Short mmCIF file of C-alpha atoms in Angstrom, two decimals:
data_model
loop_
_atom_site.label_atom_id
_atom_site.label_comp_id
_atom_site.label_asym_id
_atom_site.label_seq_id
_atom_site.Cartn_x
_atom_site.Cartn_y
_atom_site.Cartn_z
CA UNK A 211 144.10 46.97 46.92
CA UNK A 212 145.95 49.90 48.25
CA UNK A 213 145.89 48.58 52.14
CA UNK A 214 147.48 45.77 50.59
CA UNK A 215 149.82 46.89 48.49
CA UNK A 216 151.28 50.28 50.28
CA UNK A 217 154.50 49.58 52.82
CA UNK A 218 154.68 49.19 56.51
CA UNK A 219 156.01 52.88 57.63
CA UNK A 220 154.59 56.03 56.78
CA UNK A 221 156.24 57.13 53.36
CA UNK A 222 158.85 59.51 53.20
CA UNK A 223 157.36 62.54 51.10
CA UNK A 224 153.77 61.98 51.11
CA UNK A 225 150.87 59.66 51.47
CA UNK A 226 149.60 57.39 48.74
CA UNK A 227 146.00 55.91 50.30
CA UNK A 228 147.37 55.80 53.83
CA UNK A 229 147.78 58.21 56.79
CA UNK A 230 150.11 56.87 58.85
CA UNK A 231 150.90 59.78 60.84
CA UNK A 232 150.53 63.20 61.78
CA UNK A 233 150.50 65.31 58.21
CA UNK A 234 150.56 61.84 56.25
CA UNK A 235 154.27 61.45 55.62
CA UNK A 236 157.56 61.27 57.60
CA UNK A 237 158.61 64.79 55.94
CA UNK A 238 155.19 66.18 57.35
CA UNK A 239 154.50 67.39 53.76
CA UNK A 240 150.57 66.99 54.17
CA UNK A 241 150.03 65.57 50.78
CA UNK A 242 147.68 63.02 49.76
CA UNK A 243 148.90 61.61 46.05
CA UNK A 244 145.76 59.53 45.57
CA UNK A 245 143.00 61.85 44.32
CA UNK A 246 139.21 61.25 45.18
CA UNK A 247 135.61 62.43 43.78
CA UNK A 248 134.64 64.10 46.99
CA UNK A 249 132.85 67.42 45.49
CA UNK A 250 130.86 68.19 48.80
CA UNK A 251 129.68 67.44 52.39
CA UNK A 252 128.45 64.15 51.71
CA UNK A 253 128.01 62.03 54.64
CA UNK A 254 129.54 58.46 53.82
CA UNK A 255 129.26 57.17 57.57
CA UNK A 256 129.92 58.56 61.66
CA UNK A 257 130.53 58.13 65.14
CA UNK A 258 129.08 59.87 67.85
CA UNK A 259 130.72 61.00 71.09
CA UNK A 260 134.49 61.67 70.81
CA UNK A 261 137.02 64.93 70.55
CA UNK A 262 139.88 65.68 70.29
CA UNK A 263 143.51 67.14 68.83
CA UNK A 264 145.24 65.50 65.77
CA UNK A 265 144.70 63.90 62.60
CA UNK A 266 142.72 60.55 62.45
CA UNK A 267 145.09 58.03 60.80
CA UNK A 268 144.23 55.80 57.64
CA UNK A 269 146.11 52.22 57.47
CA UNK A 270 145.56 48.67 57.77
CA UNK A 271 146.45 48.01 61.42
CA UNK A 272 144.66 44.85 61.89
CA UNK A 273 146.24 42.93 58.62
CA UNK A 274 142.70 41.88 56.86
CA UNK A 275 144.03 44.09 54.10
CA UNK A 276 141.60 46.79 54.79
CA UNK A 277 142.20 50.16 56.06
CA UNK A 278 140.95 51.32 59.50
CA UNK A 279 140.64 54.64 60.72
CA UNK A 280 142.16 55.23 63.88
CA UNK A 281 142.12 58.22 66.31
CA UNK A 282 142.97 59.08 69.83
CA UNK A 283 140.52 61.36 71.78
CA UNK A 284 140.67 63.55 74.06
CA UNK A 285 137.16 62.79 75.61
CA UNK A 286 136.93 60.16 75.97
CA UNK A 287 140.92 59.16 76.97
CA UNK A 288 140.70 56.53 74.52
CA UNK A 289 142.44 54.90 71.18
CA UNK A 290 139.79 54.28 68.85
CA UNK A 291 139.95 51.62 65.60
CA UNK A 292 137.14 52.08 63.02
CA UNK A 293 136.15 49.86 59.99
CA UNK A 294 137.09 52.65 57.14
CA UNK A 295 133.75 51.53 54.81
CA UNK A 296 131.08 52.18 57.55
CA UNK A 297 132.70 53.35 60.87
CA UNK A 298 131.39 50.73 62.76
CA UNK A 299 134.00 50.84 65.64
CA UNK A 300 136.23 47.70 65.85
CA UNK A 301 137.70 48.23 68.97
CA UNK A 302 138.75 50.98 71.67
CA UNK A 303 141.10 51.15 74.53
CA UNK A 304 141.52 53.41 77.46
CA UNK A 305 144.65 54.74 77.34
CA UNK A 306 145.01 57.54 80.16
CA UNK A 307 143.23 60.67 81.80
CA UNK A 308 144.58 63.08 79.36
CA UNK A 309 144.89 62.33 75.50
CA UNK A 310 146.37 64.44 73.03
CA UNK A 311 148.28 64.72 69.85
CA UNK A 312 148.35 62.71 66.65
CA UNK A 313 148.90 59.03 67.32
CA UNK A 314 151.16 57.20 64.55
CA UNK A 315 150.97 53.60 63.16
CA UNK A 316 153.79 51.38 62.17
CA UNK A 317 155.39 48.04 61.83
CA UNK A 318 157.08 47.31 65.25
CA UNK A 319 156.53 44.01 65.48
CA UNK A 320 157.20 42.17 62.01
CA UNK A 321 156.46 38.84 63.84
CA UNK A 322 153.13 39.54 63.96
CA UNK A 323 149.82 40.43 61.58
CA UNK A 324 148.64 44.15 61.49
CA UNK A 325 150.63 47.31 62.63
CA UNK A 326 151.26 49.09 65.89
CA UNK A 327 149.66 52.34 67.33
CA UNK A 328 152.03 54.27 69.45
CA UNK A 329 149.30 57.78 71.32
CA UNK A 330 150.68 60.36 73.77
CA UNK A 331 148.93 62.06 76.79
CA UNK A 332 149.18 65.22 78.24
CA UNK A 333 151.02 63.46 81.64
CA UNK A 334 154.13 62.59 79.48
CA UNK A 335 153.27 59.37 78.94
CA UNK A 336 153.51 57.11 75.61
CA UNK A 337 151.47 53.95 75.08
CA UNK A 338 152.22 51.53 72.18
CA UNK A 339 149.52 49.26 71.46
CA UNK A 340 148.77 46.25 69.21
CA UNK A 341 146.83 47.09 65.84
CA UNK A 342 144.70 43.81 65.56
CA UNK A 343 142.93 44.36 69.20
CA UNK A 344 144.25 47.22 71.38
CA UNK A 345 146.46 44.98 73.43
CA UNK A 346 148.95 47.29 75.65
CA UNK A 347 152.51 46.25 74.20
CA UNK A 348 154.32 49.09 76.37
CA UNK A 349 154.13 51.81 78.06
CA UNK A 350 156.59 55.08 79.75
CA UNK A 351 156.85 58.32 80.39
CA UNK A 352 159.03 60.71 78.85
CA UNK A 353 159.81 64.60 79.95
CA UNK A 354 157.18 66.03 82.22
CA UNK A 355 153.51 67.22 81.71
CA UNK A 356 152.21 68.97 78.60
CA UNK A 357 153.39 66.42 76.08
CA UNK A 358 151.71 67.47 72.80
CA UNK A 359 154.17 65.99 70.49
CA UNK A 360 153.19 63.83 67.62
CA UNK A 361 155.55 60.66 67.40
CA UNK A 362 157.05 59.29 64.04
CA UNK A 363 157.79 55.69 63.93
CA UNK A 364 160.25 54.66 60.94
CA UNK A 365 163.05 51.92 60.84
CA UNK A 366 165.81 54.01 60.17
CA UNK A 367 168.50 51.22 60.99
CA UNK A 368 166.95 48.79 58.60
CA UNK A 369 166.11 45.83 61.12
CA UNK A 370 162.48 45.58 60.67
CA UNK A 371 161.43 47.10 63.57
CA UNK A 372 160.30 50.54 63.58
CA UNK A 373 161.86 53.20 65.98
CA UNK A 374 159.70 55.46 67.68
CA UNK A 375 160.20 59.27 67.75
CA UNK A 376 159.04 62.03 70.38
CA UNK A 377 159.76 65.37 71.07
CA UNK A 378 158.72 65.51 74.83
CA UNK A 379 159.11 68.51 77.19
CA UNK A 380 162.71 68.17 78.20
CA UNK A 381 164.15 66.93 74.64
CA UNK A 382 164.02 64.28 71.81
CA UNK A 383 163.95 60.57 72.58
CA UNK A 384 164.27 57.43 70.49
CA UNK A 385 162.41 54.66 71.74
CA UNK A 386 163.24 51.16 71.01
CA UNK A 387 159.67 49.26 69.20
CA UNK A 388 159.86 46.12 71.51
CA UNK A 389 159.87 47.58 75.06
CA UNK A 390 159.54 51.27 74.54
CA UNK A 391 163.66 51.66 76.24
CA UNK A 392 165.25 54.68 75.45
CA UNK A 393 168.05 53.99 72.32
CA UNK A 394 169.11 57.65 72.85
CA UNK A 395 168.10 60.89 74.24
CA UNK A 396 169.04 64.55 73.27
CA UNK A 397 168.32 67.26 75.59
CA UNK A 398 166.15 70.47 74.44
CA UNK A 399 163.21 72.14 75.55
CA UNK A 400 159.84 70.96 73.83
CA UNK A 401 156.07 70.87 74.08
CA UNK A 402 154.31 70.98 70.68
CA UNK A 403 157.30 70.14 68.20
CA UNK A 404 156.59 66.79 66.49
CA UNK A 405 159.65 65.60 64.89
CA UNK A 406 159.98 64.69 60.86
CA UNK A 407 162.31 62.14 59.62
CA UNK A 408 164.24 62.14 56.53
CA UNK A 409 167.30 61.78 54.87
CA UNK A 410 167.88 65.84 54.83
CA UNK A 411 171.70 65.61 53.85
CA UNK A 412 171.78 62.58 51.55
CA UNK A 413 174.06 60.75 52.84
CA UNK A 414 171.79 57.73 52.76
CA UNK A 415 171.27 58.21 56.71
CA UNK A 416 168.25 59.73 58.41
CA UNK A 417 167.86 62.17 60.64
CA UNK A 418 165.29 63.75 62.94
CA UNK A 419 164.31 67.32 62.53
CA UNK A 420 162.73 69.43 65.33
CA UNK A 421 163.12 72.29 67.31
CA UNK A 422 163.50 73.53 70.54
CA UNK A 423 161.33 75.61 72.06
CA UNK A 424 163.57 78.46 72.38
CA UNK A 425 163.79 78.51 68.47
CA UNK A 426 166.40 76.31 67.55
CA UNK A 427 166.03 74.17 64.56
CA UNK A 428 167.84 70.67 65.22
CA UNK A 429 168.86 68.10 62.70
CA UNK A 430 169.88 65.16 64.20
CA UNK A 431 171.43 61.60 63.31
CA UNK A 432 169.11 59.17 63.89
CA UNK A 433 170.66 56.13 64.57
CA UNK A 434 172.75 57.82 67.28
CA UNK A 435 171.08 61.23 68.16
CA UNK A 436 174.31 62.97 67.67
CA UNK A 437 173.72 66.68 66.26
CA UNK A 438 174.39 66.79 62.75
CA UNK A 439 173.45 71.08 63.02
CA UNK A 440 171.26 73.59 64.38
CA UNK A 441 170.05 76.99 62.90
CA UNK A 442 168.70 79.76 64.99
CA UNK A 443 165.27 81.08 63.98
CA UNK A 444 165.31 83.68 65.79
CA UNK A 445 162.30 83.54 68.04
CA UNK A 446 160.89 80.91 70.06
CA UNK A 447 158.69 78.43 68.02
CA UNK A 448 155.95 75.88 68.79
CA UNK A 449 155.69 74.56 65.25
CA UNK A 450 156.81 71.33 63.43
CA UNK A 451 159.04 71.17 60.42
CA UNK A 452 158.14 70.36 56.88
CA UNK A 453 160.71 68.88 54.25
CA UNK A 454 160.58 68.96 50.60
CA UNK A 455 162.53 70.35 47.66
CA UNK A 456 161.10 74.10 47.57
CA UNK A 457 163.97 75.34 45.16
CA UNK A 458 164.15 72.97 42.79
CA UNK A 459 168.41 72.17 43.33
CA UNK A 460 167.01 68.33 43.70
CA UNK A 461 168.08 68.88 48.03
CA UNK A 462 165.59 68.20 50.45
CA UNK A 463 164.66 71.74 52.13
CA UNK A 464 163.19 72.25 55.45
CA UNK A 465 160.63 74.86 56.29
CA UNK A 466 159.15 75.58 59.93
CA UNK A 467 157.10 78.91 61.13
CA UNK A 468 157.83 80.48 64.95
CA UNK A 469 155.58 82.18 67.32
CA UNK A 470 157.13 85.30 66.14
CA UNK A 471 155.43 85.19 62.87
CA UNK A 472 158.05 83.92 61.06
CA UNK A 473 158.69 81.06 58.20
CA UNK A 474 162.03 79.83 57.63
CA UNK A 475 163.45 77.95 54.90
CA UNK A 476 167.01 76.46 55.18
CA UNK A 477 168.44 74.04 52.88
CA UNK A 478 168.86 70.20 54.23
CA UNK A 479 172.17 69.36 53.43
CA UNK A 480 174.03 72.59 54.54
CA UNK A 481 171.86 74.42 57.15
CA UNK A 482 172.11 77.51 55.28
CA UNK A 483 168.94 79.82 55.63
CA UNK A 484 167.40 79.91 52.17
CA UNK A 485 164.60 82.75 53.14
CA UNK A 486 163.03 83.93 56.05
CA UNK A 487 160.18 85.87 56.28
CA UNK A 488 157.53 87.36 58.54
CA UNK A 489 153.91 86.47 57.74
CA UNK A 490 152.46 87.60 60.85
CA UNK A 491 150.84 85.50 64.25
CA UNK A 492 152.09 82.82 65.81
CA UNK A 493 152.83 79.70 63.27
CA UNK A 494 152.99 76.55 65.33
CA UNK A 495 151.09 74.55 62.32
CA UNK A 496 152.87 72.14 60.52
CA UNK A 497 153.75 73.78 56.81
CA UNK A 498 152.19 72.12 53.97
CA UNK A 499 154.72 71.89 50.80
CA UNK A 500 153.48 70.75 47.20
CA UNK A 501 153.28 72.61 43.75
CA UNK A 502 149.57 73.88 44.26
CA UNK A 503 149.04 75.82 41.04
CA UNK A 504 151.31 73.80 38.67
CA UNK A 505 153.50 76.38 38.22
CA UNK A 506 156.30 74.39 38.59
CA UNK A 507 157.79 75.79 41.89
CA UNK A 508 156.32 74.53 45.20
CA UNK A 509 154.31 76.67 47.69
CA UNK A 510 154.73 76.53 51.53
CA UNK A 511 151.11 76.79 52.92
CA UNK A 512 150.85 77.70 56.42
CA UNK A 513 148.32 79.14 58.56
CA UNK A 514 148.30 81.65 61.97
CA UNK A 515 147.73 79.51 65.00
CA UNK A 516 146.19 82.85 66.95
CA UNK A 517 144.44 84.69 63.88
CA UNK A 518 142.56 83.80 60.84
CA UNK A 519 145.09 83.94 57.62
CA UNK A 520 146.21 81.14 55.73
CA UNK A 521 149.34 82.24 53.40
CA UNK A 522 150.82 80.05 50.44
CA UNK A 523 154.22 81.52 49.48
CA UNK A 524 156.88 80.74 46.89
CA UNK A 525 159.18 77.95 47.30
CA UNK A 526 162.11 79.85 45.65
CA UNK A 527 161.76 83.08 47.87
CA UNK A 528 159.06 82.82 50.05
CA UNK A 529 157.10 85.55 48.69
CA UNK A 530 153.49 85.56 48.98
CA UNK A 531 151.42 83.88 46.09
CA UNK A 532 147.87 84.46 48.31
CA UNK A 533 146.76 84.83 51.80
CA UNK A 534 143.08 83.91 52.62
CA UNK A 535 141.60 84.61 55.73
CA UNK A 536 137.95 85.10 57.07
CA UNK A 537 136.37 84.78 60.45
CA UNK A 538 135.87 81.15 60.39
CA UNK A 539 139.20 80.12 59.70
CA UNK A 540 140.38 81.11 62.97
CA UNK A 541 143.18 79.19 64.73
CA UNK A 542 145.07 76.87 62.33
CA UNK A 543 146.56 74.52 65.13
CA UNK A 544 146.62 71.93 62.63
CA UNK A 545 148.38 71.65 59.08
CA UNK A 546 146.53 72.15 55.93
CA UNK A 547 145.96 69.07 53.96
CA UNK A 548 146.35 69.28 50.00
CA UNK A 549 145.27 66.86 47.31
CA UNK A 550 142.79 66.54 44.59
CA UNK A 551 140.08 65.69 46.62
CA UNK A 552 137.40 65.81 43.49
CA UNK A 553 139.28 64.23 40.90
CA UNK A 554 139.33 67.30 38.69
CA UNK A 555 143.08 67.74 38.30
CA UNK A 556 143.22 70.65 39.90
CA UNK A 557 144.29 70.66 43.90
CA UNK A 558 142.65 71.41 46.78
CA UNK A 559 143.21 72.79 50.32
CA UNK A 560 141.25 70.51 53.17
CA UNK A 561 140.96 73.20 56.20
CA UNK A 562 140.15 73.05 59.54
CA UNK A 563 139.70 75.41 62.40
CA UNK A 564 138.89 75.78 65.92
CA UNK A 565 138.87 78.32 68.54
CA UNK A 566 136.88 81.74 69.24
CA UNK A 567 134.32 81.37 66.79
CA UNK A 568 132.46 84.67 65.67
CA UNK A 569 129.16 84.13 64.48
CA UNK A 570 127.85 80.76 62.89
CA UNK A 571 129.78 80.23 60.11
CA UNK A 572 131.96 76.98 59.22
CA UNK A 573 135.04 75.56 60.77
CA UNK A 574 135.85 73.16 58.30
CA UNK A 575 136.56 74.37 54.33
CA UNK A 576 137.46 72.90 51.10
CA UNK A 577 139.36 75.80 49.19
CA UNK A 578 140.56 75.73 45.73
CA UNK A 579 144.45 75.46 46.29
CA UNK A 580 145.57 77.45 43.43
CA UNK A 581 143.36 80.67 43.99
CA UNK A 582 141.82 79.99 47.61
CA UNK A 583 138.67 80.33 46.62
CA UNK A 584 136.07 78.34 48.57
CA UNK A 585 134.92 75.27 47.00
CA UNK A 586 132.36 74.09 49.62
CA UNK A 587 132.27 74.14 53.48
CA UNK A 588 130.43 72.48 56.32
CA UNK A 589 129.31 73.50 59.56
CA UNK A 590 130.04 71.65 63.13
CA UNK A 591 128.71 72.03 66.31
CA UNK A 592 130.73 73.84 69.23
CA UNK A 593 134.13 75.36 68.49
CA UNK A 594 134.75 73.49 65.50
CA UNK A 595 137.47 71.15 63.83
CA UNK A 596 140.82 70.51 64.49
CA UNK A 597 142.31 67.67 63.08
CA UNK A 598 141.12 66.08 59.14
CA UNK A 599 143.18 63.49 57.01
CA UNK A 600 142.57 62.38 53.43
CA UNK A 601 143.09 58.81 52.00
CA UNK A 602 141.30 55.39 51.13
CA UNK A 603 139.09 54.60 53.80
CA UNK A 604 136.96 51.99 52.21
CA UNK A 605 139.50 50.44 49.58
CA UNK A 606 138.12 51.73 46.66
CA UNK A 607 141.38 53.28 45.48
CA UNK A 608 139.70 56.89 45.82
CA UNK A 609 140.46 59.13 48.48
CA UNK A 610 137.67 59.98 51.45
CA UNK A 611 138.44 62.94 53.98
CA UNK A 612 138.40 62.15 57.77
CA UNK A 613 137.41 65.10 60.33
CA UNK A 614 137.11 64.87 63.94
CA UNK A 615 135.40 68.02 66.40
CA UNK A 616 138.03 69.80 68.09
CA UNK A 617 138.79 68.72 71.77
CA UNK A 618 136.00 71.48 73.24
CA UNK A 619 133.54 70.41 70.77
CA UNK A 620 130.06 68.21 70.72
CA UNK A 621 129.92 65.62 67.65
CA UNK A 622 132.28 62.92 66.70
CA UNK A 623 133.99 61.53 63.49
CA UNK A 624 132.96 62.23 60.24
CA UNK A 625 133.88 60.85 56.66
CA UNK A 626 132.98 62.72 53.81
CA UNK A 627 132.98 60.65 50.11
CA UNK A 628 131.23 61.19 46.85
CA UNK A 629 127.61 60.54 46.56
CA UNK A 630 127.92 57.66 44.17
CA UNK A 631 130.08 54.68 44.17
CA UNK A 632 133.67 55.55 42.64
CA UNK A 633 136.89 53.82 41.92
CA UNK A 634 140.48 53.58 40.58
CA UNK A 635 141.13 57.43 41.00
CA UNK A 636 144.21 58.76 39.45
CA UNK A 637 147.47 59.24 41.64
CA UNK A 638 149.44 63.12 40.88
CA UNK A 639 152.24 63.01 39.66
CA UNK A 640 151.82 60.31 37.77
CA UNK A 641 149.56 60.46 34.87
CA UNK A 642 147.63 63.57 36.59
CA UNK A 643 148.42 66.98 35.00
CA UNK A 644 148.57 68.33 38.44
CA UNK A 645 151.89 66.80 39.33
CA UNK A 646 155.29 67.83 40.22
CA UNK A 647 156.99 69.41 37.05
CA UNK A 648 160.37 70.52 36.07
CA UNK A 649 161.82 73.77 37.95
CA UNK A 650 161.78 76.44 35.27
CA UNK A 651 165.21 76.62 36.50
CA UNK A 652 166.69 73.15 36.27
CA UNK A 653 168.27 71.71 32.93
CA UNK A 654 165.93 70.86 30.01
CA UNK A 655 165.11 67.11 31.51
CA UNK A 656 161.24 65.53 31.60
CA UNK A 657 160.23 62.70 33.22
CA UNK A 658 157.61 60.39 31.18
CA UNK A 659 156.62 56.86 32.80
CA UNK A 660 154.56 54.48 30.53
CA UNK A 661 153.58 50.98 32.29
CA UNK A 662 152.87 47.36 30.33
CA UNK A 663 151.75 45.36 33.45
CA UNK A 664 154.98 45.61 35.82
CA UNK A 665 157.23 46.90 33.38
CA UNK A 666 158.36 50.38 33.50
CA UNK A 667 159.58 52.39 30.75
CA UNK A 668 161.17 55.79 31.93
CA UNK A 669 162.34 58.41 29.38
CA UNK A 670 164.11 61.32 30.51
CA UNK A 671 165.02 63.21 27.22
CA UNK A 672 168.77 62.63 28.07
CA UNK A 673 171.19 60.89 30.20
CA UNK A 674 170.22 61.13 33.93
CA UNK A 675 170.13 58.89 36.93
CA UNK A 676 166.55 57.77 37.99
CA UNK A 677 165.92 56.83 41.62
CA UNK A 678 163.87 54.33 42.35
CA UNK A 679 161.91 54.30 45.66
CA UNK A 680 159.25 52.35 47.64
CA UNK A 681 156.13 53.70 49.17
CA UNK A 682 158.37 53.64 52.65
CA UNK A 683 161.03 55.53 51.17
CA UNK A 684 163.58 52.88 50.45
CA UNK A 685 165.69 53.14 47.58
CA UNK A 686 165.00 50.00 45.43
CA UNK A 687 166.80 50.75 42.52
CA UNK A 688 168.63 53.45 40.32
CA UNK A 689 168.61 53.49 36.46
CA UNK A 690 170.83 55.41 34.41
CA UNK A 691 168.95 56.28 31.19
CA UNK A 692 171.10 55.47 27.91
CA UNK A 693 169.81 57.88 24.83
CA UNK A 694 167.06 59.14 27.55
CA UNK A 695 165.44 55.62 27.97
CA UNK A 696 165.85 53.23 30.53
CA UNK A 697 163.12 49.95 31.60
CA UNK A 698 162.34 48.06 34.63
CA UNK A 699 160.45 45.32 35.90
CA UNK A 700 159.05 45.56 39.55
CA UNK A 701 156.74 43.58 42.02
CA UNK A 702 153.33 44.70 42.71
CA UNK A 703 153.11 48.04 44.78
CA UNK A 704 153.76 51.93 45.00
CA UNK A 705 157.02 53.33 43.53
CA UNK A 706 158.38 56.97 43.48
CA UNK A 707 160.07 57.85 40.62
CA UNK A 708 162.77 60.86 41.09
CA UNK A 709 165.50 62.70 38.54
CA UNK A 710 168.42 62.60 40.67
CA UNK A 711 169.20 66.87 40.92
CA UNK A 712 166.06 67.84 39.47
CA UNK A 713 162.66 68.63 40.61
CA UNK A 714 161.25 65.93 38.66
CA UNK A 715 158.89 62.95 40.56
CA UNK A 716 156.38 60.58 39.36
CA UNK A 717 154.43 57.86 41.36
CA UNK A 718 153.22 54.54 39.91
CA UNK A 719 150.97 51.54 41.41
CA UNK A 720 151.53 48.53 39.98
CA UNK A 721 149.29 45.93 40.45
#
């Protein structure tokens, strides 16, 4: 099952079954690779009486081989863990007087079963809890009040213990997993800005990417906290960055929105601005990035925090592919989620909205990602929804949708699933035709992967290097194709294959 197969840290590029942190992956891409069979608002299960900001999480936090749902609520101020199959409460723990932001899960103590959970509160406190029962491992204060940054957990130094990264109001912190003590600190303003973790300059070392509230993109060495480079964004930002190869040159790129209505794309290795476009409104929400219309070029999907518009921007130049607006898409604070929700090989966007609703229309929508047409909606009480996640909550190897009401609303957690049992759904990017394709500007190389048990045969068309990564983003092997072909046998698990220097990616699950 995916809860057993997946690594113990959030994947780098996109989620495969789980949802470990804000926007699913350390890159903040907002993509769920595992497809589903959710064709409408068919309620699988629910739990009443909690509200909050941030994404619910999907992971095996108690080590029983099955995924759980984790949520840090605003009212009551509590961390909750539910059984994914039926929304039964496994445990809950009150953490503070004010809980904000998306929690994160990761392996902070390899010597015990399960994962650990880290949550933040409005009063600048951070809490680390044992995933098996909610035992408080440590807590501490960072910065001052108004902390609304979501945390990231990742083992950047390879010691097996996940470091905790958070952008507080006074700066960016790297904290030790064992006791929460400071590894390094970088002084800069912040509040909403949530850090991404990635090897953006391809030097085999990880970077922490965030932005100051005054409007500067920051790329720091994840192990030392030293500044590698900064880029002025031309205005203040409360946004969080996303990382993906948007222009097809084989290098990671960084995309972020500003309070002044601009979206800025930066080349990861050099810090050079690729494009800087104005779309209007405050773009505090995290961009989501994928090839949503199967044209071989990735799109950047971003929504306005203080308005009703959602934009899909072409990754190569920032031009508008489409925009969507209606009264009930107001206030796009959280990111759009991308995935093949219904298993039809076409991608969807999961949209949550909150705020000053006009009328009684739905604040939760599923759109066709290529055309921005509405596929189905669900109405909720109060001001709407804010957090959502997509992943395999019931371990049937198909994704479900989990939503929670906004912090001012009534209601509770809801899980939407297929009305009839399903199992073993596809993974986009492998045998699903909506997967990443070669960029139209790249050289003529393809990537085909066939499976025979746990042996993979890789065909590329000509001699290239193919990097094989685990679901956590660790490099497992590099293959050099001879005559355009190579073979490799791997243990069971989830693997991501990428042709070095090309926008060609495939994901494989070996059982």
